[in-house]
């Protein structure tokens, strides 16, 4: 790897020097700087790559095949996985219904209110999830104003889980969708209007198809964030257990080895999501301008 | 409104329209567009795109009214105005194929109507895009894309057609080709058509009338002949540039074979290079620098020798523009001051104007349009 880089950087030096000679430029880059920079990049990338992947490979040492099989067929684990998959799907749908139009507002409208709205949207992202959960408990808890007013159990219920997930995962959908809408030139909307179409029709038939890639990424990100949600969900609804709470509890009771089964399941879901990400990246959506 | 032949015509009336931006203001604009092609030409920042955006409803005027016939459309939304707008960029929807792009503006019910299908097919045939219908829009040339964008707008039968430099993103060969076809396509619609451009060629090839915009104001307004014959010569650089060709002649093709065309202009028969269909009407440009003046009828290889009367002479620094008239034919020749002095020409005299068959640039052709 090192040798390859050295060779490559030498080639670069030759090219740059030739160009400089042609341009009669005195600012020739020093040999040490160029090769040193490439070397530094290789080291940084390697360290980060290993840092991220090592714990996943480290899982192999924790797995005991006989125990894993028993753990995997545990009814609590199965229930919690099913609960997580259902609630995160519902949460993502709720976020999509409100978040996609909101992302459009953020992408198209230019006013001071937009700036405030943008900060509000990012807020759950910068807030620690545990804090978000506590704030939610404050408004939805059994002794809160809403809790007393509406005869629905917001906490310790599936509804509580959905409220927590929706709150925490919303920026993960809104921000990529906003970026996708911003990438669609406004002229497409204007040309569609000159063709006699109303704005609602254009939103559904032009904007959403053109921003499709960003919308799918947003849906996936908010879905996977909802599955991984722990802090806010813990505050709102520790029971019934989602997969994250189940993993937390398993490891609190029986140590890391006890939670391996849940971790394996979550990693499998992550692999599926990653595969979809890669497929979307490969399929270039080419715009016609 | 009805025209002289009793056909129904649309009239677009712009009354006292103004629009102010931070560093630019347009108007007040007062003009009427009838069912002809008006080419609006002006330099960048002269306000030509602003003008058609106001007509389309993309911008709202600060003051004034925009009327189609007797209906005030100033406050109508873009989608209610029944306006066909072709942008510089074809802006075809990338997620739809060519045919779906063309049908985009039609409602679901309309797509099944027999008359609509026939009309759509007619437009497709006129534009010669039948072979493209199933294609993905990414595999089309610039000219083809602009044709699809034209078709998409034409199938809706717009009341007014607006075109904002539609040829500027097309390669030079494609541009020339589409420019030749565009006039007859647009003329058939019989609605007010406003064509914004900064190419002088568009004026010669397309315009029934011309508006020259400068700094947000109408500098000139009229037909090409009006502008040429206008004694109030403008100091505007753009007007000068457009009129620089000097001679714009319209005539009927009476013979065209082996790349040689004979055109009857007034009482004169002019020779030109090119192949056109007989009995069609064509427009020609002859640069004023290409015309020679001679006191005697000389024997020469030049095919066009016309006996003319000098009606005016205008002096610039070192040159003289000599205005000439024959029966139903006006010409202007630009010669040097020295040449004018040596020839000793004066206003009212008769003289020969001579130019080669290759001098006229044939720019447009119309076959039985009316």
XYZ file of C-alpha atoms in Angstrom:
659
model
C 0.000 0.000 0.000
C 2.775 2.379 0.977
C 4.869 1.588 -2.092
C 1.895 2.001 -4.367
C 1.170 5.381 -2.920
C 4.775 6.445 -3.211
C 4.777 5.490 -6.883
C 1.533 7.248 -7.518
C 2.588 10.397 -5.755
C 5.835 10.432 -7.730
C 3.844 10.312 -10.924
C 1.820 13.265 -9.699
C 4.953 15.205 -8.925
C 6.295 14.696 -12.423
C 3.036 15.907 -13.928
C 2.792 18.964 -11.711
C 6.432 19.889 -12.324
C 5.960 19.623 -16.100
C 2.922 21.831 -15.937
C 4.759 24.357 -13.834
C 7.667 24.412 -16.253
C 5.249 25.054 -19.092
C 3.535 27.844 -17.236
C 6.879 29.234 -16.106
C 5.585 29.232 -12.585
C 7.964 29.353 -9.649
C 5.537 27.865 -7.173
C 6.522 24.203 -7.573
C 5.132 21.957 -4.834
C 7.705 20.263 -2.681
C 8.117 16.512 -3.052
C 7.817 15.887 0.702
C 4.503 17.691 0.991
C 2.673 15.754 -1.730
C 3.823 12.259 -0.739
C 3.382 13.119 2.948
C -0.205 14.203 2.395
C -1.141 10.999 0.579
C 0.520 8.956 3.314
C -1.419 10.835 5.977
C -4.700 10.231 4.134
C -4.028 6.491 3.933
C -3.326 6.326 7.662
C -6.445 8.315 8.586
C -8.717 6.242 6.338
C -7.257 2.969 7.639
C -7.638 3.936 11.301
C -11.239 5.081 10.837
C -12.157 2.033 8.738
C -10.738 -0.354 11.325
C -12.321 1.574 14.199
C -15.776 1.234 12.673
C -15.561 -2.378 11.482
C -13.503 -3.937 14.296
C -16.342 -4.127 16.862
C -18.569 -5.834 14.286
C -15.916 -8.483 13.588
C -15.256 -8.649 17.324
C -18.768 -9.998 17.671
C -17.522 -13.343 16.288
C -15.566 -13.933 19.526
C -18.696 -13.310 21.584
C -20.904 -15.736 19.702
C -21.327 -19.191 21.174
C -23.220 -21.168 18.510
C -25.191 -23.375 20.929
C -26.317 -20.440 23.083
C -27.012 -18.221 20.083
C -29.591 -20.592 18.670
C -31.370 -20.855 22.025
C -31.282 -17.090 22.466
C -32.584 -16.428 18.976
C -35.743 -18.462 19.525
C -36.538 -16.722 22.804
C -40.086 -15.436 22.689
C -39.205 -12.049 24.305
C -36.605 -11.380 21.646
C -38.996 -12.285 18.839
C -41.760 -10.115 20.334
C -39.480 -7.142 20.830
C -38.157 -7.402 17.257
C -41.685 -7.566 15.879
C -42.692 -4.569 18.026
C -39.717 -2.563 16.818
C -40.366 -3.383 13.162
C -44.041 -2.439 13.447
C -43.627 0.728 15.503
C -40.723 2.044 13.433
C -42.724 1.469 10.232
C -45.717 3.346 11.668
C -43.447 6.132 12.979
C -41.758 6.471 9.580
C -45.139 6.717 7.866
C -46.273 9.403 10.325
C -43.023 11.315 9.780
C -43.426 10.970 6.001
C -47.011 12.302 5.987
C -45.997 15.452 7.860
C -42.303 15.597 6.995
C -42.419 15.462 3.183
C -44.678 18.545 2.838
C -42.625 20.271 5.549
C -39.416 19.488 3.648
C -41.019 21.051 0.559
C -41.846 24.209 2.512
C -38.246 24.373 3.735
C -36.883 23.796 0.228
C -39.009 26.364 -1.580
C -40.124 29.166 0.702
C -37.814 32.053 1.383
C -38.737 33.991 4.496
C -37.566 34.626 8.040
C -40.053 32.061 9.297
C -38.208 29.466 7.228
C -35.059 30.040 9.290
C -36.943 29.483 12.536
C -38.654 26.417 11.066
C -35.288 24.992 9.989
C -33.955 25.313 13.549
C -37.086 23.647 14.949
C -36.641 20.730 12.523
C -32.991 20.193 13.486
C -33.727 20.507 17.222
C -34.448 16.788 17.935
C -31.149 15.984 16.196
C -29.026 18.039 18.558
C -31.002 17.202 21.687
C -29.801 14.088 23.610
C -32.533 11.434 23.115
C -32.874 10.958 26.867
C -33.636 14.671 27.197
C -36.147 14.462 24.333
C -37.799 11.544 26.134
C -38.001 13.475 29.396
C -39.539 16.481 27.617
C -42.073 14.212 25.921
C -42.906 12.590 29.237
C -43.515 16.080 30.589
C -46.276 16.716 28.035
C -47.640 13.196 27.501
C -47.182 11.708 30.989
C -50.261 10.519 32.950
C -50.217 13.626 35.167
C -49.582 16.096 32.372
C -52.247 18.385 30.908
C -52.610 16.262 27.742
C -52.475 13.031 29.731
C -55.404 14.115 31.907
C -57.342 15.672 29.038
C -57.242 12.730 26.640
C -58.202 9.290 27.942
C -55.416 7.480 26.097
C -52.372 5.912 27.705
C -49.533 7.719 26.034
C -46.823 6.186 28.198
C -45.916 2.549 28.732
C -47.710 1.703 25.489
C -47.151 1.273 21.773
C -48.361 4.858 21.319
C -45.606 6.042 23.653
C -43.006 4.194 21.578
C -44.323 5.779 18.367
C -44.352 9.273 19.918
C -40.717 8.875 21.024
C -39.551 7.440 17.695
C -41.379 10.080 15.637
C -39.869 12.891 17.687
C -36.281 11.653 17.527
C -36.253 10.280 13.958
C -38.065 13.134 12.174
C -34.931 15.105 11.122
C -33.523 11.943 9.540
C -36.352 12.067 6.994
C -36.927 15.807 6.668
C -33.319 16.864 6.008
C -32.495 14.475 3.100
C -35.919 15.058 1.539
C -35.415 18.832 1.811
C -32.040 18.456 0.052
C -33.677 16.332 -2.650
C -36.420 18.935 -3.257
C -33.817 21.694 -3.373
C -31.991 19.743 -6.101
C -35.086 19.815 -8.351
C -35.019 23.131 -10.262
C -38.075 25.266 -9.542
C -38.511 25.759 -13.296
C -40.020 22.257 -13.547
C -42.876 23.424 -11.347
C -43.317 26.590 -13.388
C -43.337 24.718 -16.708
C -45.913 22.284 -15.297
C -48.078 25.232 -14.213
C -47.894 26.776 -17.692
C -49.200 23.400 -18.890
C -52.299 24.052 -16.790
C -51.573 21.840 -13.810
C -52.426 22.741 -10.208
C -49.727 22.811 -7.551
C -50.990 19.754 -5.670
C -50.900 17.689 -8.859
C -47.374 18.919 -9.646
C -46.217 18.017 -6.126
C -47.400 14.434 -6.518
C -46.647 13.885 -10.214
C -43.444 15.872 -10.722
C -41.685 16.758 -7.479
C -42.037 13.468 -5.633
C -40.869 11.356 -8.617
C -37.915 13.697 -9.208
C -36.928 13.666 -5.534
C -37.574 9.912 -5.268
C -33.996 8.972 -4.444
C -33.752 11.437 -1.545
C -37.178 10.414 -0.254
C -36.246 6.705 -0.166
C -33.004 7.540 1.640
C -34.939 9.697 4.126
C -37.495 6.942 4.755
C -34.749 4.367 5.327
C -32.775 6.622 7.619
C -35.726 7.521 9.795
C -36.825 3.864 9.877
C -33.427 2.570 10.985
C -33.124 5.438 13.486
C -36.522 4.462 14.924
C -35.389 0.850 15.323
C -32.245 1.988 17.099
C -34.083 4.449 19.342
C -33.414 3.853 23.056
C -33.124 6.994 25.176
C -36.437 8.696 24.448
C -38.333 5.385 24.227
C -37.003 4.344 27.648
C -38.459 7.486 29.198
C -41.794 7.283 27.409
C -42.403 3.578 27.340
C -39.973 1.080 28.879
C -42.647 -1.575 28.461
C -43.475 -3.207 26.106
C -39.828 -3.740 25.138
C -38.558 -2.673 21.763
C -35.514 -4.544 20.414
C -33.190 -1.810 21.684
C -34.630 -1.952 25.186
C -34.505 -5.775 25.078
C -30.786 -5.681 24.160
C -30.180 -3.124 26.915
C -31.993 -5.264 29.475
C -30.354 -8.541 28.351
C -26.915 -7.052 28.706
C -27.774 -5.437 32.044
C -28.935 -8.788 33.429
C -26.511 -11.246 31.870
C -23.639 -9.255 30.389
C -22.620 -8.764 26.778
C -22.811 -12.445 25.827
C -26.467 -12.500 26.885
C -27.375 -9.755 24.398
C -25.530 -11.192 21.379
C -28.673 -12.670 19.797
C -30.429 -9.291 19.707
C -27.308 -7.613 18.359
C -27.038 -10.174 15.544
C -30.662 -9.510 14.566
C -30.169 -5.736 14.513
C -26.992 -6.098 12.461
C -28.912 -8.218 9.941
C -31.490 -5.431 9.568
C -28.672 -2.902 9.175
C -27.161 -5.038 6.398
C -30.485 -5.044 4.539
C -30.748 -1.246 4.819
C -27.133 -0.823 3.701
C -27.754 -3.017 0.663
C -30.711 -0.825 -0.337
C -28.525 2.279 0.118
C -25.880 0.840 -2.205
C -28.488 -0.147 -4.790
C -29.916 3.397 -4.786
C -26.454 4.923 -5.163
C -25.733 2.654 -8.108
C -28.940 3.542 -9.881
C -28.150 7.027 -11.096
C -31.212 9.177 -11.452
C -30.200 11.385 -14.335
C -31.970 14.655 -14.769
C -32.659 15.994 -18.210
C -31.118 19.417 -18.042
C -62.203 39.783 -32.375
C -62.459 39.085 -36.130
C -59.832 39.757 -38.778
C -60.496 41.031 -42.319
C -61.277 37.523 -43.574
C -63.747 36.963 -40.761
C -61.481 34.592 -38.822
C -61.524 34.769 -35.058
C -58.296 36.247 -33.741
C -56.902 36.590 -30.255
C -55.410 39.877 -29.173
C -53.024 40.307 -26.281
C -53.098 43.815 -24.908
C -50.423 45.132 -22.553
C -51.555 48.335 -20.882
C -49.170 50.506 -18.852
C -47.361 47.524 -17.370
C -44.422 48.276 -15.080
C -42.222 46.105 -12.907
C -39.470 47.295 -10.598
C -36.548 45.314 -9.229
C -33.684 46.525 -7.055
C -31.465 47.523 -9.939
C -33.767 47.403 -12.934
C -37.177 48.600 -13.937
C -39.334 47.624 -16.868
C -41.885 49.807 -18.572
C -44.295 51.393 -18.738
C -45.028 49.006 -21.619
C -47.978 49.649 -23.895
C -48.380 47.347 -26.853
C -50.754 45.022 -28.642
C -49.908 41.572 -29.950
C -52.213 40.131 -32.619
C -52.031 36.627 -34.030
C -48.622 37.122 -35.569
C -45.113 36.291 -34.514
C -43.504 39.160 -32.643
C -39.811 38.815 -32.020
C -38.666 40.682 -28.915
C -34.964 41.344 -29.158
C -32.608 43.114 -26.815
C -29.327 42.757 -25.015
C -28.959 40.857 -21.736
C -30.741 42.779 -18.997
C -32.996 44.698 -21.376
C -36.053 43.156 -19.719
C -37.239 40.842 -22.490
C -37.589 37.738 -20.291
C -39.228 39.875 -17.586
C -41.804 40.992 -20.137
C -42.852 37.464 -21.101
C -42.714 36.288 -17.492
C -45.234 39.029 -16.700
C -47.460 37.804 -19.527
C -47.139 34.200 -18.305
C -47.942 35.169 -14.711
C -44.588 34.010 -13.332
C -44.075 37.626 -12.233
C -46.779 40.013 -11.108
C -46.700 43.557 -12.536
C -46.459 46.499 -10.136
C -48.955 48.454 -12.204
C -50.935 47.995 -15.410
C -53.127 45.373 -16.976
C -52.662 42.386 -19.249
C -55.729 41.513 -21.297
C -56.518 38.632 -23.656
C -59.287 40.031 -25.841
C -61.610 41.523 -23.223
C -60.534 39.320 -20.329
C -58.202 40.790 -17.732
C -55.672 38.096 -16.837
C -53.414 40.266 -14.665
C -54.481 38.563 -11.453
C -54.908 35.040 -12.816
C -52.582 32.250 -11.687
C -50.106 30.809 -14.209
C -52.131 27.626 -14.673
C -55.352 29.509 -15.458
C -53.946 31.622 -18.284
C -53.853 28.969 -21.054
C -50.415 30.118 -22.093
C -47.847 27.977 -23.889
C -44.352 28.736 -22.678
C -41.187 27.265 -24.172
C -38.139 27.977 -22.048
C -34.496 28.293 -23.050
C -33.971 24.890 -21.504
C -36.528 22.347 -22.838
C -37.278 21.262 -19.229
C -38.683 17.885 -20.197
C -39.687 15.837 -17.193
C -36.840 13.349 -16.712
C -39.061 10.674 -15.138
C -41.369 10.467 -18.172
C -40.674 9.210 -21.678
C -41.174 11.385 -24.750
C -44.842 10.511 -25.323
C -45.816 10.979 -21.669
C -44.028 14.317 -21.696
C -46.114 15.418 -24.676
C -49.346 14.313 -22.982
C -48.444 15.806 -19.591
C -50.769 18.814 -19.824
C -53.821 16.816 -20.948
C -56.319 15.591 -18.400
C -56.977 11.862 -18.065
C -60.318 12.154 -19.855
C -58.844 14.270 -22.642
C -56.201 11.650 -23.348
C -58.951 9.247 -24.415
C -60.890 11.724 -26.586
C -60.704 10.910 -30.280
C -60.309 14.529 -31.362
C -57.482 15.070 -28.903
C -55.662 11.933 -30.059
C -56.005 13.043 -33.686
C -54.830 16.545 -32.847
C -51.852 15.240 -30.848
C -50.880 12.981 -33.742
C -51.157 15.926 -36.116
C -48.760 17.985 -33.986
C -46.391 15.017 -33.721
C -46.433 14.631 -37.512
C -45.889 18.336 -38.121
C -42.852 18.340 -35.872
C -41.579 15.071 -37.335
C -41.010 13.441 -33.951
C -42.934 10.234 -34.492
C -39.811 8.082 -34.273
C -38.925 9.511 -30.831
C -42.129 8.746 -28.941
C -40.947 5.680 -26.982
C -37.526 7.093 -26.262
C -36.110 8.114 -22.926
C -35.507 11.871 -22.944
C -31.845 11.421 -22.031
C -31.107 10.002 -25.479
C -32.261 13.040 -27.451
C -30.344 15.855 -29.102
C -30.907 19.476 -28.069
C -33.058 20.181 -31.115
C -35.180 17.065 -30.562
C -35.742 17.998 -26.922
C -36.892 21.469 -27.843
C -39.309 19.966 -30.392
C -40.821 17.732 -27.690
C -41.170 20.753 -25.457
C -42.937 22.586 -28.308
C -45.267 19.628 -28.881
C -46.054 19.402 -25.143
C -47.221 23.016 -25.241
C -48.967 22.901 -28.647
C -51.243 19.925 -27.859
C -52.986 22.132 -25.281
C -54.060 24.731 -27.893
C -52.723 27.712 -25.943
C -54.250 31.187 -26.334
C -50.814 32.749 -26.408
C -47.409 31.279 -27.195
C -44.301 32.550 -25.436
C -40.815 31.409 -26.374
C -37.769 32.444 -24.377
C -34.642 31.981 -26.506
C -35.666 28.417 -27.415
C -32.753 27.907 -29.796
C -29.910 29.113 -27.609
C -29.092 25.734 -26.031
C -28.982 23.899 -29.360
C -25.835 23.239 -31.412
C -25.442 25.563 -34.434
C -26.517 22.974 -37.050
C -29.589 21.886 -35.080
C -30.419 25.521 -34.380
C -30.404 26.460 -38.061
C -32.567 23.434 -38.896
C -35.184 24.118 -36.230
C -35.213 27.835 -37.016
C -36.225 26.999 -40.600
C -39.143 24.846 -39.408
C -40.250 26.995 -36.520
C -42.040 29.753 -38.418
C -44.485 27.518 -40.231
C -45.155 25.509 -37.045
C -45.908 28.652 -35.055
C -47.857 30.390 -37.811
C -50.323 27.506 -38.023
C -51.445 28.141 -34.437
C -52.970 31.517 -35.355
C -52.441 32.963 -31.871
C -50.283 35.829 -30.597
C -46.753 34.470 -30.461
C -43.974 36.282 -28.662
C -40.463 35.110 -29.315
C -37.650 36.448 -27.145
C -34.126 36.282 -28.495
C -30.763 37.949 -28.812
C -29.965 36.396 -32.219
C -30.516 38.770 -35.138
C -31.097 35.724 -37.364
C -34.294 34.965 -35.441
C -35.644 38.382 -36.397
C -35.003 37.797 -40.096
C -36.297 34.215 -40.108
C -39.315 34.422 -37.835
C -40.625 37.887 -37.233
C -43.846 39.366 -38.547
C -43.116 42.289 -36.302
C -40.249 43.258 -34.059
C -39.959 44.858 -30.645
C -36.532 46.103 -29.679
C -36.195 46.469 -25.929
C -33.517 48.556 -24.328
C -33.148 49.244 -20.599
C -36.693 48.097 -19.923
C -38.282 50.335 -22.557
C -39.590 49.659 -26.058
C -37.029 51.221 -28.383
C -38.603 50.187 -31.687
C -41.857 48.470 -32.554
C -42.995 47.497 -36.031
C -42.351 45.275 -39.012
C -38.840 44.847 -40.380
C -39.737 47.026 -43.351
C -41.091 49.702 -40.968
C -37.833 49.682 -39.091
C -35.753 49.851 -42.258
C -37.786 52.690 -43.675
C -38.023 54.517 -40.383
C -36.372 57.884 -40.851
C -36.023 58.371 -37.133
C -32.843 56.352 -37.011
C -32.110 55.154 -33.509
C -28.869 55.724 -31.721
C -29.311 52.343 -30.065
C -26.539 49.910 -30.801
C -28.886 46.937 -30.959
C -31.236 48.570 -33.441
C -28.277 49.456 -35.619
C -27.017 45.885 -35.398
C -30.323 44.438 -36.544
C -30.740 46.919 -39.326
C -27.087 46.607 -40.357
C -27.921 44.073 -43.034
C -29.714 46.891 -44.792
C -31.850 44.933 -47.219
C -34.641 42.556 -46.463
C -36.521 41.463 -49.538
C -39.618 39.292 -49.789
C -40.463 37.637 -53.068
C -41.982 34.647 -54.811
C -39.902 31.779 -56.135
C -40.564 31.408 -59.844
C -37.786 28.995 -60.715
C -35.532 26.777 -58.645
C -33.271 24.122 -60.100
C -29.694 22.940 -59.714
C -29.235 25.108 -56.637
C -30.157 28.262 -58.546
C -33.305 30.137 -57.579
C -35.051 32.990 -59.333
C -37.177 35.193 -57.128
C -39.652 37.808 -58.233
C -39.400 40.876 -56.025
C -41.687 43.647 -57.146
C -41.167 43.860 -60.906
C -37.618 42.568 -60.720
C -36.365 39.042 -61.030
C -33.441 38.348 -58.738
C -31.032 35.422 -58.907
C -29.974 33.645 -55.752
C -28.193 30.464 -54.720
C -30.248 27.756 -52.985
C -33.058 25.338 -53.643
C -36.635 26.257 -52.777
C -40.009 25.057 -53.883
C -41.636 27.034 -56.669
C -44.436 29.502 -55.906
C -43.404 29.693 -52.263
C -42.745 33.006 -50.625
C -39.228 33.579 -49.361
C -37.365 36.240 -47.451
C -33.837 37.280 -48.379
C -31.197 39.392 -46.775
C -28.724 41.310 -48.917
C -25.979 43.054 -46.994
C -25.669 46.711 -47.949
C -21.898 46.239 -48.365
C -22.534 43.601 -51.065
C -24.224 46.009 -53.485
C -22.110 47.783 -56.130
C -23.184 50.962 -57.867
C -22.407 51.698 -61.507
C -23.280 54.569 -63.817
C -23.353 52.267 -66.857
C -24.803 48.834 -67.456
C -21.560 46.896 -67.371
C -20.979 43.376 -68.630
C -20.251 41.409 -65.493
C -20.486 37.958 -63.927
C -22.871 39.359 -61.287
C -26.382 38.084 -62.051
C -28.420 40.863 -60.468
C -28.372 44.238 -62.218
C -31.207 46.600 -61.300
C -31.906 50.064 -62.650
C -32.716 52.246 -59.638
C -33.297 55.818 -58.573
C -31.259 57.385 -55.757
C -33.727 58.675 -53.196
C -31.465 59.518 -50.282
C -27.832 59.566 -49.222
C -26.743 59.411 -45.584
C -23.160 60.083 -44.599
C -21.326 58.443 -41.772
C -17.625 58.925 -40.964
C -16.076 57.450 -44.118
C -19.053 55.765 -45.684
C -22.230 56.709 -47.491
C -25.482 54.789 -47.306
C -27.221 55.253 -50.644
C -30.979 54.629 -50.577
C -32.287 53.289 -53.872
C -35.723 52.605 -55.303
C -36.950 50.573 -58.232
C -40.538 49.503 -58.880
C -41.766 48.000 -55.589
C -38.219 47.432 -54.416
C -36.159 49.438 -51.942
C -32.444 48.879 -51.526
C -29.632 50.420 -49.573
C -25.989 50.245 -50.664
C -23.021 51.212 -48.536
C -20.074 52.637 -50.394
C -17.042 54.670 -49.347
C -17.124 58.449 -49.422
C -14.356 58.454 -52.052
C -16.363 56.153 -54.311
C -19.414 58.402 -54.002
C -17.340 61.440 -54.919
C -15.731 59.727 -57.931
C -19.098 58.519 -59.202
C -20.497 62.015 -58.654
C -23.879 60.658 -57.686
C -26.666 62.907 -56.460
C -30.164 62.364 -55.142
C -32.759 61.913 -57.894
C -30.340 60.384 -60.409
C -30.732 56.929 -61.947
C -28.008 54.333 -61.541
C -27.380 50.573 -61.699
C -27.265 48.510 -58.483
C -25.389 45.241 -58.935
C -24.915 42.187 -56.726
C -23.887 38.569 -57.234
C -26.327 35.644 -57.084
C -24.452 34.464 -53.991
C -25.090 37.736 -52.132
C -28.720 37.139 -51.057
C -29.004 34.951 -47.996
C -32.321 33.127 -48.240
C -33.746 32.869 -44.774
C -37.315 31.823 -44.768
C -39.862 30.086 -46.825
C -43.609 29.876 -46.508
C -45.880 27.607 -48.478
C -49.455 28.794 -48.853
C -49.713 29.902 -45.271
C -52.918 31.800 -45.588
